[in-house]
């Protein structure tokens, strides 16, 4: 009867998918179920009463030693581990060591190891999915900011031009203003089209880019801000290679150009006419764009770390919203580029962008 019970117990243990074993205090294997033997590619004759745990685990033994010492001191141990398998590769496991205590003495320990490889894979996939959702939410939030910020620029220009149109009775001046309105309308239509295209791709995990002519986007920004440029008696020189092409999402590049030029005009020095230089060059196989002005400048020691933060303003401009540079940095980095700034208070500012060229 005892033999039958022992045989039944062995059969039950061998049908358990988890790995079960027993090691004595000398770290010699005294029992291992079928799953344990199969995992390590051993036969019962090779394992039982012969092999030590250090021989079985090899290099893994040193990693597991603190847990082995812990269970031999009478404390249960639980830990995760990647274990190599005979067929090649590794699988994640969850190991439990339970001390076998007889008359107050630890005489060995039981081992229960569960294969959690599928669980780990699912956790990784879930983590990736969460990251995708996080990035999508960031892009959607940025997209909303871009729409509000860009449309606000056009709204301000439109209102100013209409006000000027109403104030003048001169036909030539009205014709000139109407020409500006037409340019503004074209730029606005282009912005809406680009934003519409951007809206279609917001749910994709990868930002859709295309070759964009860098010069064209800065020229559009200059035409869009013509009224501010004239009213401030500003000089805007664009020295960008006509053939310079970058990989970009059009609405992003349009917003970047508009924000940087708007920023240079907005923070002009009260004692001199604004002078803005926009140039391009090659640097480490990237296209370097510099937007340099002679404005009021920024105290980088004081504000440098939070310069690109959302809703951060530094110069007391009551019209500032602290969103333009935040959007610009987000967009530049989303395009695989980088942005940095050099500035001296009272002298001016230079923004330097590195963008990925279209090859």
JSON list of C-alpha atoms in Angstrom, two decimals, residues 110-294:
[
{"chain": "A", "resi": 110, "resn": "UNK", "atom": "CA", "xyz": [12.65, 22.14, -1.59]},
{"chain": "A", "resi": 111, "resn": "UNK", "atom": "CA", "xyz": [12.78, 23.90, -4.95]},
{"chain": "A", "resi": 112, "resn": "UNK", "atom": "CA", "xyz": [9.74, 25.04, -6.90]},
{"chain": "A", "resi": 113, "resn": "UNK", "atom": "CA", "xyz": [10.47, 26.77, -10.21]},
{"chain": "A", "resi": 114, "resn": "UNK", "atom": "CA", "xyz": [7.69, 28.06, -12.49]},
{"chain": "A", "resi": 115, "resn": "UNK", "atom": "CA", "xyz": [8.22, 28.95, -16.14]},
{"chain": "A", "resi": 116, "resn": "UNK", "atom": "CA", "xyz": [7.00, 32.56, -16.45]},
{"chain": "A", "resi": 117, "resn": "UNK", "atom": "CA", "xyz": [8.49, 33.27, -19.86]},
{"chain": "A", "resi": 118, "resn": "UNK", "atom": "CA", "xyz": [5.11, 33.93, -21.49]},
{"chain": "A", "resi": 119, "resn": "UNK", "atom": "CA", "xyz": [4.12, 36.20, -18.61]},
{"chain": "A", "resi": 120, "resn": "UNK", "atom": "CA", "xyz": [7.33, 38.20, -19.03]},
{"chain": "A", "resi": 121, "resn": "UNK", "atom": "CA", "xyz": [6.77, 38.50, -22.76]},
{"chain": "A", "resi": 122, "resn": "UNK", "atom": "CA", "xyz": [3.24, 39.75, -22.14]},
{"chain": "A", "resi": 123, "resn": "UNK", "atom": "CA", "xyz": [4.56, 42.23, -19.56]},
{"chain": "A", "resi": 124, "resn": "UNK", "atom": "CA", "xyz": [7.06, 43.55, -22.08]},
{"chain": "A", "resi": 125, "resn": "UNK", "atom": "CA", "xyz": [4.39, 43.86, -24.74]},
{"chain": "A", "resi": 126, "resn": "UNK", "atom": "CA", "xyz": [2.14, 45.65, -22.25]},
{"chain": "A", "resi": 127, "resn": "UNK", "atom": "CA", "xyz": [4.98, 47.99, -21.34]},
{"chain": "A", "resi": 128, "resn": "UNK", "atom": "CA", "xyz": [5.58, 48.71, -25.03]},
{"chain": "A", "resi": 129, "resn": "UNK", "atom": "CA", "xyz": [1.86, 49.33, -25.55]},
{"chain": "A", "resi": 130, "resn": "UNK", "atom": "CA", "xyz": [1.78, 51.70, -22.59]},
{"chain": "A", "resi": 131, "resn": "UNK", "atom": "CA", "xyz": [4.79, 53.57, -24.00]},
{"chain": "A", "resi": 132, "resn": "UNK", "atom": "CA", "xyz": [3.09, 53.81, -27.40]},
{"chain": "A", "resi": 133, "resn": "UNK", "atom": "CA", "xyz": [-0.05, 55.20, -25.74]},
{"chain": "A", "resi": 134, "resn": "UNK", "atom": "CA", "xyz": [2.07, 57.64, -23.74]},
{"chain": "A", "resi": 135, "resn": "UNK", "atom": "CA", "xyz": [3.82, 58.88, -26.88]},
{"chain": "A", "resi": 136, "resn": "UNK", "atom": "CA", "xyz": [0.52, 59.16, -28.73]},
{"chain": "A", "resi": 137, "resn": "UNK", "atom": "CA", "xyz": [-0.93, 61.22, -25.90]},
{"chain": "A", "resi": 138, "resn": "UNK", "atom": "CA", "xyz": [2.14, 63.47, -25.95]},
{"chain": "A", "resi": 139, "resn": "UNK", "atom": "CA", "xyz": [1.79, 63.96, -29.70]},
{"chain": "A", "resi": 140, "resn": "UNK", "atom": "CA", "xyz": [-1.93, 64.69, -29.36]},
{"chain": "A", "resi": 141, "resn": "UNK", "atom": "CA", "xyz": [-1.27, 67.22, -26.61]},
{"chain": "A", "resi": 142, "resn": "UNK", "atom": "CA", "xyz": [1.47, 68.79, -28.70]},
{"chain": "A", "resi": 143, "resn": "UNK", "atom": "CA", "xyz": [-0.79, 68.82, -31.75]},
{"chain": "A", "resi": 144, "resn": "UNK", "atom": "CA", "xyz": [-3.46, 70.71, -29.80]},
{"chain": "A", "resi": 145, "resn": "UNK", "atom": "CA", "xyz": [-0.84, 73.22, -28.68]},
{"chain": "A", "resi": 146, "resn": "UNK", "atom": "CA", "xyz": [0.44, 73.63, -32.24]},
{"chain": "A", "resi": 147, "resn": "UNK", "atom": "CA", "xyz": [-3.06, 74.28, -33.57]},
{"chain": "A", "resi": 148, "resn": "UNK", "atom": "CA", "xyz": [-3.83, 76.87, -30.90]},
{"chain": "A", "resi": 149, "resn": "UNK", "atom": "CA", "xyz": [-0.43, 78.56, -31.14]},
{"chain": "A", "resi": 150, "resn": "UNK", "atom": "CA", "xyz": [-0.22, 78.70, -34.93]},
{"chain": "A", "resi": 151, "resn": "UNK", "atom": "CA", "xyz": [-3.81, 79.81, -35.47]},
{"chain": "A", "resi": 152, "resn": "UNK", "atom": "CA", "xyz": [-3.34, 82.51, -32.84]},
{"chain": "A", "resi": 153, "resn": "UNK", "atom": "CA", "xyz": [-0.44, 83.90, -34.92]},
{"chain": "A", "resi": 154, "resn": "UNK", "atom": "CA", "xyz": [-2.58, 84.06, -38.05]},
{"chain": "A", "resi": 155, "resn": "UNK", "atom": "CA", "xyz": [-5.51, 85.54, -36.13]},
{"chain": "A", "resi": 156, "resn": "UNK", "atom": "CA", "xyz": [-3.34, 88.35, -34.79]},
{"chain": "A", "resi": 157, "resn": "UNK", "atom": "CA", "xyz": [-1.93, 89.13, -38.24]},
{"chain": "A", "resi": 158, "resn": "UNK", "atom": "CA", "xyz": [-5.36, 89.08, -39.84]},
{"chain": "A", "resi": 159, "resn": "UNK", "atom": "CA", "xyz": [-6.82, 91.44, -37.23]},
{"chain": "A", "resi": 160, "resn": "UNK", "atom": "CA", "xyz": [-3.93, 93.88, -37.64]},
{"chain": "A", "resi": 161, "resn": "UNK", "atom": "CA", "xyz": [-4.17, 93.93, -41.44]},
{"chain": "A", "resi": 162, "resn": "UNK", "atom": "CA", "xyz": [-7.94, 94.44, -41.36]},
{"chain": "A", "resi": 163, "resn": "UNK", "atom": "CA", "xyz": [-7.52, 97.28, -38.88]},
{"chain": "A", "resi": 164, "resn": "UNK", "atom": "CA", "xyz": [-4.96, 98.95, -41.16]},
{"chain": "A", "resi": 165, "resn": "UNK", "atom": "CA", "xyz": [-7.24, 98.47, -44.16]},
{"chain": "A", "resi": 166, "resn": "UNK", "atom": "CA", "xyz": [-10.07, 100.24, -42.32]},
{"chain": "A", "resi": 167, "resn": "UNK", "atom": "CA", "xyz": [-7.82, 103.13, -41.29]},
{"chain": "A", "resi": 168, "resn": "UNK", "atom": "CA", "xyz": [-6.57, 104.05, -44.75]},
{"chain": "A", "resi": 169, "resn": "UNK", "atom": "CA", "xyz": [-8.51, 105.53, -47.65]},
{"chain": "A", "resi": 170, "resn": "UNK", "atom": "CA", "xyz": [-5.54, 105.49, -50.01]},
{"chain": "A", "resi": 171, "resn": "UNK", "atom": "CA", "xyz": [-6.22, 103.07, -52.87]},
{"chain": "A", "resi": 172, "resn": "UNK", "atom": "CA", "xyz": [-2.55, 102.11, -53.29]},
{"chain": "A", "resi": 173, "resn": "UNK", "atom": "CA", "xyz": [-2.16, 101.36, -49.58]},
{"chain": "A", "resi": 174, "resn": "UNK", "atom": "CA", "xyz": [-5.37, 99.35, -49.60]},
{"chain": "A", "resi": 175, "resn": "UNK", "atom": "CA", "xyz": [-4.09, 97.39, -52.59]},
{"chain": "A", "resi": 176, "resn": "UNK", "atom": "CA", "xyz": [-0.81, 96.68, -50.80]},
{"chain": "A", "resi": 177, "resn": "UNK", "atom": "CA", "xyz": [-2.62, 95.57, -47.65]},
{"chain": "A", "resi": 178, "resn": "UNK", "atom": "CA", "xyz": [-4.93, 93.40, -49.73]},
{"chain": "A", "resi": 179, "resn": "UNK", "atom": "CA", "xyz": [-1.82, 91.75, -51.22]},
{"chain": "A", "resi": 180, "resn": "UNK", "atom": "CA", "xyz": [-0.61, 90.98, -47.71]},
{"chain": "A", "resi": 181, "resn": "UNK", "atom": "CA", "xyz": [-4.02, 89.53, -46.91]},
{"chain": "A", "resi": 182, "resn": "UNK", "atom": "CA", "xyz": [-3.77, 87.25, -49.94]},
{"chain": "A", "resi": 183, "resn": "UNK", "atom": "CA", "xyz": [-0.32, 86.06, -48.85]},
{"chain": "A", "resi": 184, "resn": "UNK", "atom": "CA", "xyz": [-1.64, 85.50, -45.35]},
{"chain": "A", "resi": 185, "resn": "UNK", "atom": "CA", "xyz": [-4.61, 83.58, -46.73]},
{"chain": "A", "resi": 186, "resn": "UNK", "atom": "CA", "xyz": [-2.32, 81.30, -48.75]},
{"chain": "A", "resi": 187, "resn": "UNK", "atom": "CA", "xyz": [-0.08, 80.67, -45.76]},
{"chain": "A", "resi": 188, "resn": "UNK", "atom": "CA", "xyz": [-3.12, 80.01, -43.57]},
{"chain": "A", "resi": 189, "resn": "UNK", "atom": "CA", "xyz": [-4.54, 77.54, -46.11]},
{"chain": "A", "resi": 190, "resn": "UNK", "atom": "CA", "xyz": [-1.19, 75.77, -46.22]},
{"chain": "A", "resi": 191, "resn": "UNK", "atom": "CA", "xyz": [-1.11, 75.58, -42.43]},
{"chain": "A", "resi": 192, "resn": "UNK", "atom": "CA", "xyz": [-4.62, 74.15, -42.26]},
{"chain": "A", "resi": 193, "resn": "UNK", "atom": "CA", "xyz": [-3.71, 71.58, -44.92]},
{"chain": "A", "resi": 194, "resn": "UNK", "atom": "CA", "xyz": [-0.54, 70.56, -43.09]},
{"chain": "A", "resi": 195, "resn": "UNK", "atom": "CA", "xyz": [-2.35, 70.38, -39.76]},
{"chain": "A", "resi": 196, "resn": "UNK", "atom": "CA", "xyz": [-5.05, 68.28, -41.41]},
{"chain": "A", "resi": 197, "resn": "UNK", "atom": "CA", "xyz": [-2.42, 65.85, -42.66]},
{"chain": "A", "resi": 198, "resn": "UNK", "atom": "CA", "xyz": [-0.79, 65.82, -39.24]},
{"chain": "A", "resi": 199, "resn": "UNK", "atom": "CA", "xyz": [-4.15, 65.06, -37.61]},
{"chain": "A", "resi": 200, "resn": "UNK", "atom": "CA", "xyz": [-4.48, 61.97, -39.78]},
{"chain": "A", "resi": 201, "resn": "UNK", "atom": "CA", "xyz": [-1.23, 60.50, -38.50]},
{"chain": "A", "resi": 202, "resn": "UNK", "atom": "CA", "xyz": [-1.54, 61.28, -34.79]},
{"chain": "A", "resi": 203, "resn": "UNK", "atom": "CA", "xyz": [-2.55, 57.69, -33.98]},
{"chain": "A", "resi": 204, "resn": "UNK", "atom": "CA", "xyz": [0.43, 56.16, -35.80]},
{"chain": "A", "resi": 205, "resn": "UNK", "atom": "CA", "xyz": [3.35, 55.03, -33.65]},
{"chain": "A", "resi": 206, "resn": "UNK", "atom": "CA", "xyz": [5.91, 56.60, -36.00]},
{"chain": "A", "resi": 207, "resn": "UNK", "atom": "CA", "xyz": [5.80, 60.20, -37.16]},
{"chain": "A", "resi": 208, "resn": "UNK", "atom": "CA", "xyz": [5.38, 60.31, -40.93]},
{"chain": "A", "resi": 209, "resn": "UNK", "atom": "CA", "xyz": [8.10, 62.45, -42.52]},
{"chain": "A", "resi": 210, "resn": "UNK", "atom": "CA", "xyz": [8.88, 63.54, -46.05]},
{"chain": "A", "resi": 211, "resn": "UNK", "atom": "CA", "xyz": [11.58, 65.57, -47.82]},
{"chain": "A", "resi": 212, "resn": "UNK", "atom": "CA", "xyz": [11.00, 69.30, -47.18]},
{"chain": "A", "resi": 213, "resn": "UNK", "atom": "CA", "xyz": [12.79, 72.28, -48.69]},
{"chain": "A", "resi": 214, "resn": "UNK", "atom": "CA", "xyz": [14.13, 74.20, -45.70]},
{"chain": "A", "resi": 215, "resn": "UNK", "atom": "CA", "xyz": [14.34, 77.57, -47.45]},
{"chain": "A", "resi": 216, "resn": "UNK", "atom": "CA", "xyz": [10.69, 77.51, -48.55]},
{"chain": "A", "resi": 217, "resn": "UNK", "atom": "CA", "xyz": [9.40, 77.05, -45.00]},
{"chain": "A", "resi": 218, "resn": "UNK", "atom": "CA", "xyz": [11.40, 79.99, -43.61]},
{"chain": "A", "resi": 219, "resn": "UNK", "atom": "CA", "xyz": [10.36, 82.17, -46.54]},
{"chain": "A", "resi": 220, "resn": "UNK", "atom": "CA", "xyz": [6.70, 81.36, -45.83]},
{"chain": "A", "resi": 221, "resn": "UNK", "atom": "CA", "xyz": [7.24, 82.28, -42.17]},
{"chain": "A", "resi": 222, "resn": "UNK", "atom": "CA", "xyz": [8.81, 85.59, -43.25]},
{"chain": "A", "resi": 223, "resn": "UNK", "atom": "CA", "xyz": [5.88, 86.43, -45.53]},
{"chain": "A", "resi": 224, "resn": "UNK", "atom": "CA", "xyz": [3.40, 85.46, -42.82]},
{"chain": "A", "resi": 225, "resn": "UNK", "atom": "CA", "xyz": [5.04, 87.87, -40.37]},
{"chain": "A", "resi": 226, "resn": "UNK", "atom": "CA", "xyz": [5.51, 90.67, -42.93]},
{"chain": "A", "resi": 227, "resn": "UNK", "atom": "CA", "xyz": [3.36, 93.12, -40.99]},
{"chain": "A", "resi": 228, "resn": "UNK", "atom": "CA", "xyz": [5.35, 92.71, -37.77]},
{"chain": "A", "resi": 229, "resn": "UNK", "atom": "CA", "xyz": [8.62, 92.94, -39.69]},
{"chain": "A", "resi": 230, "resn": "UNK", "atom": "CA", "xyz": [7.58, 96.23, -41.33]},
{"chain": "A", "resi": 231, "resn": "UNK", "atom": "CA", "xyz": [6.06, 97.72, -38.18]},
{"chain": "A", "resi": 232, "resn": "UNK", "atom": "CA", "xyz": [9.26, 97.03, -36.21]},
{"chain": "A", "resi": 233, "resn": "UNK", "atom": "CA", "xyz": [11.51, 98.21, -39.06]},
{"chain": "A", "resi": 234, "resn": "UNK", "atom": "CA", "xyz": [13.16, 94.81, -38.79]},
{"chain": "A", "resi": 235, "resn": "UNK", "atom": "CA", "xyz": [15.68, 93.25, -41.15]},
{"chain": "A", "resi": 236, "resn": "UNK", "atom": "CA", "xyz": [15.32, 89.52, -41.79]},
{"chain": "A", "resi": 237, "resn": "UNK", "atom": "CA", "xyz": [18.01, 87.91, -43.93]},
{"chain": "A", "resi": 238, "resn": "UNK", "atom": "CA", "xyz": [17.67, 84.27, -44.95]},
{"chain": "A", "resi": 239, "resn": "UNK", "atom": "CA", "xyz": [20.87, 82.59, -46.10]},
{"chain": "A", "resi": 240, "resn": "UNK", "atom": "CA", "xyz": [19.75, 79.00, -46.49]},
{"chain": "A", "resi": 241, "resn": "UNK", "atom": "CA", "xyz": [21.00, 76.72, -49.24]},
{"chain": "A", "resi": 242, "resn": "UNK", "atom": "CA", "xyz": [18.15, 76.55, -51.79]},
{"chain": "A", "resi": 243, "resn": "UNK", "atom": "CA", "xyz": [18.84, 72.83, -52.19]},
{"chain": "A", "resi": 244, "resn": "UNK", "atom": "CA", "xyz": [18.84, 72.03, -48.46]},
{"chain": "A", "resi": 245, "resn": "UNK", "atom": "CA", "xyz": [16.26, 69.29, -47.88]},
{"chain": "A", "resi": 246, "resn": "UNK", "atom": "CA", "xyz": [15.35, 67.88, -44.47]},
{"chain": "A", "resi": 247, "resn": "UNK", "atom": "CA", "xyz": [13.20, 64.95, -43.40]},
{"chain": "A", "resi": 248, "resn": "UNK", "atom": "CA", "xyz": [10.25, 66.48, -41.60]},
{"chain": "A", "resi": 249, "resn": "UNK", "atom": "CA", "xyz": [6.53, 66.48, -41.04]},
{"chain": "A", "resi": 250, "resn": "UNK", "atom": "CA", "xyz": [5.47, 69.65, -42.94]},
{"chain": "A", "resi": 251, "resn": "UNK", "atom": "CA", "xyz": [3.24, 71.03, -40.17]},
{"chain": "A", "resi": 252, "resn": "UNK", "atom": "CA", "xyz": [6.07, 70.57, -37.67]},
{"chain": "A", "resi": 253, "resn": "UNK", "atom": "CA", "xyz": [8.67, 72.31, -39.84]},
{"chain": "A", "resi": 254, "resn": "UNK", "atom": "CA", "xyz": [6.23, 75.13, -40.62]},
{"chain": "A", "resi": 255, "resn": "UNK", "atom": "CA", "xyz": [5.57, 75.61, -36.91]},
{"chain": "A", "resi": 256, "resn": "UNK", "atom": "CA", "xyz": [9.29, 75.52, -36.07]},
{"chain": "A", "resi": 257, "resn": "UNK", "atom": "CA", "xyz": [10.13, 78.24, -38.61]},
{"chain": "A", "resi": 258, "resn": "UNK", "atom": "CA", "xyz": [7.17, 80.41, -37.58]},
{"chain": "A", "resi": 259, "resn": "UNK", "atom": "CA", "xyz": [7.84, 80.07, -33.85]},
{"chain": "A", "resi": 260, "resn": "UNK", "atom": "CA", "xyz": [11.54, 80.92, -34.08]},
{"chain": "A", "resi": 261, "resn": "UNK", "atom": "CA", "xyz": [10.99, 83.97, -36.27]},
{"chain": "A", "resi": 262, "resn": "UNK", "atom": "CA", "xyz": [8.03, 85.11, -34.13]},
{"chain": "A", "resi": 263, "resn": "UNK", "atom": "CA", "xyz": [10.19, 84.73, -31.03]},
{"chain": "A", "resi": 264, "resn": "UNK", "atom": "CA", "xyz": [13.01, 86.82, -32.54]},
{"chain": "A", "resi": 265, "resn": "UNK", "atom": "CA", "xyz": [10.58, 89.63, -33.42]},
{"chain": "A", "resi": 266, "resn": "UNK", "atom": "CA", "xyz": [8.62, 89.51, -30.18]},
{"chain": "A", "resi": 267, "resn": "UNK", "atom": "CA", "xyz": [11.68, 89.88, -27.96]},
{"chain": "A", "resi": 268, "resn": "UNK", "atom": "CA", "xyz": [13.35, 92.72, -29.90]},
{"chain": "A", "resi": 269, "resn": "UNK", "atom": "CA", "xyz": [15.46, 95.28, -28.08]},
{"chain": "A", "resi": 270, "resn": "UNK", "atom": "CA", "xyz": [13.58, 98.56, -27.46]},
{"chain": "A", "resi": 271, "resn": "UNK", "atom": "CA", "xyz": [16.61, 100.70, -28.39]},
{"chain": "A", "resi": 272, "resn": "UNK", "atom": "CA", "xyz": [17.42, 99.25, -31.81]},
{"chain": "A", "resi": 273, "resn": "UNK", "atom": "CA", "xyz": [15.74, 97.88, -34.90]},
{"chain": "A", "resi": 274, "resn": "UNK", "atom": "CA", "xyz": [15.55, 94.09, -34.98]},
{"chain": "A", "resi": 275, "resn": "UNK", "atom": "CA", "xyz": [18.14, 92.34, -37.13]},
{"chain": "A", "resi": 276, "resn": "UNK", "atom": "CA", "xyz": [17.53, 88.64, -37.68]},
{"chain": "A", "resi": 277, "resn": "UNK", "atom": "CA", "xyz": [19.85, 86.29, -39.55]},
{"chain": "A", "resi": 278, "resn": "UNK", "atom": "CA", "xyz": [18.71, 82.81, -40.58]},
{"chain": "A", "resi": 279, "resn": "UNK", "atom": "CA", "xyz": [21.39, 80.54, -42.03]},
{"chain": "A", "resi": 280, "resn": "UNK", "atom": "CA", "xyz": [22.13, 76.90, -42.74]},
{"chain": "A", "resi": 281, "resn": "UNK", "atom": "CA", "xyz": [25.24, 74.74, -42.90]},
{"chain": "A", "resi": 282, "resn": "UNK", "atom": "CA", "xyz": [26.32, 71.10, -42.63]},
{"chain": "A", "resi": 283, "resn": "UNK", "atom": "CA", "xyz": [27.50, 69.78, -39.28]},
{"chain": "A", "resi": 284, "resn": "UNK", "atom": "CA", "xyz": [28.32, 66.11, -38.59]},
{"chain": "A", "resi": 285, "resn": "UNK", "atom": "CA", "xyz": [26.21, 65.00, -41.57]},
{"chain": "A", "resi": 286, "resn": "UNK", "atom": "CA", "xyz": [23.22, 66.96, -40.21]},
{"chain": "A", "resi": 287, "resn": "UNK", "atom": "CA", "xyz": [21.76, 70.22, -41.44]},
{"chain": "A", "resi": 288, "resn": "UNK", "atom": "CA", "xyz": [22.50, 73.01, -38.98]},
{"chain": "A", "resi": 289, "resn": "UNK", "atom": "CA", "xyz": [20.07, 75.94, -38.90]},
{"chain": "A", "resi": 290, "resn": "UNK", "atom": "CA", "xyz": [20.81, 79.09, -36.93]},
{"chain": "A", "resi": 291, "resn": "UNK", "atom": "CA", "xyz": [18.31, 81.82, -36.12]},
{"chain": "A", "resi": 292, "resn": "UNK", "atom": "CA", "xyz": [20.24, 84.76, -34.68]},
{"chain": "A", "resi": 293, "resn": "UNK", "atom": "CA", "xyz": [18.80, 88.06, -33.43]},
{"chain": "A", "resi": 294, "resn": "UNK", "atom": "CA", "xyz": [19.98, 91.24, -31.70]}
]
